[in-house]
Amino acid sequence: EKRRHAVAVEAVQAELLLLQEQLGRRPTFEQVAELQQQLRNVEVVELSDENAASTDLERRLLQKQKAFEGQLSEARVRNEELQDEGRALRARLEAADDQ
């Protein structure tokens, strides 16, 4: 009887240690909350949803981001135009060299 009880106690203690190890590897409630907030921030920025921004700073940053995205788009278009112009000039130069 005592032996069976001792074996049962050891099994419970081993399971308890295993569960404590598993629990130690899990994030705390604070870490989960912080990660959830970071995820919400990323989603707000990704969607560029100014209404979802929780602070004035976030709204201003999103407005700046939209402005930068517009400038980047314009710069890409201008870059493509300049590359086309460069290719055309190169072709003209090669044609002139051939003559």
PDB file of C-alpha atoms in Angstrom:
ATOM      1  CA  GLU A   1       0.000   0.000   0.000  1.00  0.00           C
ATOM      2  CA  LYS A   2       2.747   2.448   0.972  1.00  0.00           C
ATOM      3  CA  ARG A   3       4.728   1.485  -2.110  1.00  0.00           C
ATOM      4  CA  ARG A   4       1.770   2.158  -4.415  1.00  0.00           C
ATOM      5  CA  HIS A   5       1.208   5.507  -2.728  1.00  0.00           C
ATOM      6  CA  ALA A   6       4.896   6.423  -3.101  1.00  0.00           C
ATOM      7  CA  VAL A   7       4.839   5.503  -6.809  1.00  0.00           C
ATOM      8  CA  ALA A   8       1.686   7.573  -7.316  1.00  0.00           C
ATOM      9  CA  VAL A   9       3.262  10.555  -5.515  1.00  0.00           C
ATOM     10  CA  GLU A  10       6.394  10.275  -7.688  1.00  0.00           C
ATOM     11  CA  ALA A  11       4.274  10.162 -10.847  1.00  0.00           C
ATOM     12  CA  VAL A  12       2.328  13.238  -9.762  1.00  0.00           C
ATOM     13  CA  GLN A  13       5.557  15.069  -8.893  1.00  0.00           C
ATOM     14  CA  ALA A  14       7.080  14.186 -12.280  1.00  0.00           C
ATOM     15  CA  GLU A  15       3.957  15.432 -14.046  1.00  0.00           C
ATOM     16  CA  LEU A  16       4.020  18.591 -11.931  1.00  0.00           C
ATOM     17  CA  LEU A  17       7.645  19.253 -12.922  1.00  0.00           C
ATOM     18  CA  LEU A  18       6.800  18.725 -16.577  1.00  0.00           C
ATOM     19  CA  LEU A  19       3.850  21.108 -16.356  1.00  0.00           C
ATOM     20  CA  GLN A  20       5.982  23.713 -14.561  1.00  0.00           C
ATOM     21  CA  GLU A  21       8.581  23.466 -17.343  1.00  0.00           C
ATOM     22  CA  GLN A  22       5.907  23.917 -19.992  1.00  0.00           C
ATOM     23  CA  LEU A  23       4.416  26.847 -18.121  1.00  0.00           C
ATOM     24  CA  GLY A  24       7.845  28.462 -17.807  1.00  0.00           C
ATOM     25  CA  ARG A  25       8.255  28.393 -21.594  1.00  0.00           C
ATOM     26  CA  ARG A  26       4.953  30.145 -22.225  1.00  0.00           C
ATOM     27  CA  PRO A  27       4.705  33.932 -22.451  1.00  0.00           C
ATOM     28  CA  THR A  28       3.302  35.882 -19.526  1.00  0.00           C
ATOM     29  CA  PHE A  29      -0.028  37.695 -19.750  1.00  0.00           C
ATOM     30  CA  GLU A  30       1.908  40.958 -19.991  1.00  0.00           C
ATOM     31  CA  GLN A  31       4.000  39.644 -22.891  1.00  0.00           C
ATOM     32  CA  VAL A  32       0.877  38.461 -24.704  1.00  0.00           C
ATOM     33  CA  ALA A  33      -0.819  41.834 -24.186  1.00  0.00           C
ATOM     34  CA  GLU A  34       2.275  43.669 -25.444  1.00  0.00           C
ATOM     35  CA  LEU A  35       2.494  41.444 -28.526  1.00  0.00           C
ATOM     36  CA  GLN A  36      -1.214  41.944 -29.221  1.00  0.00           C
ATOM     37  CA  GLN A  37      -0.740  45.724 -29.052  1.00  0.00           C
ATOM     38  CA  GLN A  38       2.248  45.515 -31.393  1.00  0.00           C
ATOM     39  CA  LEU A  39       0.184  43.423 -33.798  1.00  0.00           C
ATOM     40  CA  ARG A  40      -2.645  45.982 -33.720  1.00  0.00           C
ATOM     41  CA  ASN A  41      -0.111  48.745 -34.420  1.00  0.00           C
ATOM     42  CA  VAL A  42       1.312  46.822 -37.375  1.00  0.00           C
ATOM     43  CA  GLU A  43      -2.178  46.216 -38.753  1.00  0.00           C
ATOM     44  CA  VAL A  44      -3.061  49.913 -38.419  1.00  0.00           C
ATOM     45  CA  VAL A  45       0.106  50.915 -40.248  1.00  0.00           C
ATOM     46  CA  GLU A  46      -0.273  48.187 -42.863  1.00  0.00           C
ATOM     47  CA  LEU A  47      -3.833  49.225 -43.646  1.00  0.00           C
ATOM     48  CA  SER A  48      -2.971  52.931 -43.311  1.00  0.00           C
ATOM     49  CA  ASP A  49      -6.243  53.368 -41.436  1.00  0.00           C
ATOM     50  CA  GLU A  50      -6.025  56.745 -39.742  1.00  0.00           C
ATOM     51  CA  ASN A  51      -9.348  56.184 -37.979  1.00  0.00           C
ATOM     52  CA  ALA A  52      -7.957  53.072 -36.278  1.00  0.00           C
ATOM     53  CA  ALA A  53      -4.966  54.974 -34.927  1.00  0.00           C
ATOM     54  CA  SER A  54      -5.207  55.237 -31.171  1.00  0.00           C
ATOM     55  CA  THR A  55      -3.180  58.428 -30.712  1.00  0.00           C
ATOM     56  CA  ASP A  56      -2.628  61.722 -32.474  1.00  0.00           C
ATOM     57  CA  LEU A  57       0.989  60.699 -33.040  1.00  0.00           C
ATOM     58  CA  GLU A  58      -0.113  57.531 -34.833  1.00  0.00           C
ATOM     59  CA  ARG A  59      -2.501  59.567 -37.010  1.00  0.00           C
ATOM     60  CA  ARG A  60       0.245  62.021 -37.932  1.00  0.00           C
ATOM     61  CA  LEU A  61       2.668  59.197 -38.687  1.00  0.00           C
ATOM     62  CA  LEU A  62       0.104  57.508 -40.921  1.00  0.00           C
ATOM     63  CA  GLN A  63      -0.472  60.789 -42.763  1.00  0.00           C
ATOM     64  CA  LYS A  64       3.275  61.124 -43.301  1.00  0.00           C
ATOM     65  CA  GLN A  65       3.459  57.514 -44.448  1.00  0.00           C
ATOM     66  CA  LYS A  66       0.735  58.149 -47.030  1.00  0.00           C
ATOM     67  CA  ALA A  67       2.590  61.239 -48.251  1.00  0.00           C
ATOM     68  CA  PHE A  68       5.830  59.261 -48.533  1.00  0.00           C
ATOM     69  CA  GLU A  69       4.048  56.479 -50.403  1.00  0.00           C
ATOM     70  CA  GLY A  70       2.734  59.071 -52.877  1.00  0.00           C
ATOM     71  CA  GLN A  71       6.216  60.531 -53.333  1.00  0.00           C
ATOM     72  CA  LEU A  72       7.665  57.057 -53.800  1.00  0.00           C
ATOM     73  CA  SER A  73       5.081  56.255 -56.449  1.00  0.00           C
ATOM     74  CA  GLU A  74       5.899  59.483 -58.310  1.00  0.00           C
ATOM     75  CA  ALA A  75       9.626  58.767 -58.042  1.00  0.00           C
ATOM     76  CA  ARG A  76       9.132  55.276 -59.456  1.00  0.00           C
ATOM     77  CA  VAL A  77       7.212  56.654 -62.430  1.00  0.00           C
ATOM     78  CA  ARG A  78       9.889  59.314 -63.019  1.00  0.00           C
ATOM     79  CA  ASN A  79      12.619  56.678 -62.703  1.00  0.00           C
ATOM     80  CA  GLU A  80      10.934  54.536 -65.342  1.00  0.00           C
ATOM     81  CA  GLU A  81      10.616  57.555 -67.638  1.00  0.00           C
ATOM     82  CA  LEU A  82      14.302  58.374 -67.214  1.00  0.00           C
ATOM     83  CA  GLN A  83      15.291  54.764 -67.859  1.00  0.00           C
ATOM     84  CA  ASP A  84      13.232  54.764 -71.057  1.00  0.00           C
ATOM     85  CA  GLU A  85      14.866  58.034 -72.093  1.00  0.00           C
ATOM     86  CA  GLY A  86      18.315  56.599 -71.334  1.00  0.00           C
ATOM     87  CA  ARG A  87      17.604  53.501 -73.423  1.00  0.00           C
ATOM     88  CA  ALA A  88      16.403  55.661 -76.321  1.00  0.00           C
ATOM     89  CA  LEU A  89      19.516  57.854 -76.138  1.00  0.00           C
ATOM     90  CA  ARG A  90      21.755  54.779 -76.028  1.00  0.00           C
ATOM     91  CA  ALA A  91      20.017  53.388 -79.088  1.00  0.00           C
ATOM     92  CA  ARG A  92      20.461  56.690 -80.938  1.00  0.00           C
ATOM     93  CA  LEU A  93      24.137  56.807 -79.961  1.00  0.00           C
ATOM     94  CA  GLU A  94      24.692  53.247 -81.171  1.00  0.00           C
ATOM     95  CA  ALA A  95      22.904  54.069 -84.434  1.00  0.00           C
ATOM     96  CA  ALA A  96      25.088  57.154 -84.886  1.00  0.00           C
ATOM     97  CA  ASP A  97      28.238  55.115 -84.180  1.00  0.00           C
ATOM     98  CA  ASP A  98      27.213  52.564 -86.814  1.00  0.00           C
ATOM     99  CA  GLN A  99      27.054  55.259 -89.498  1.00  0.00           C
TER     100      GLN A  99
END
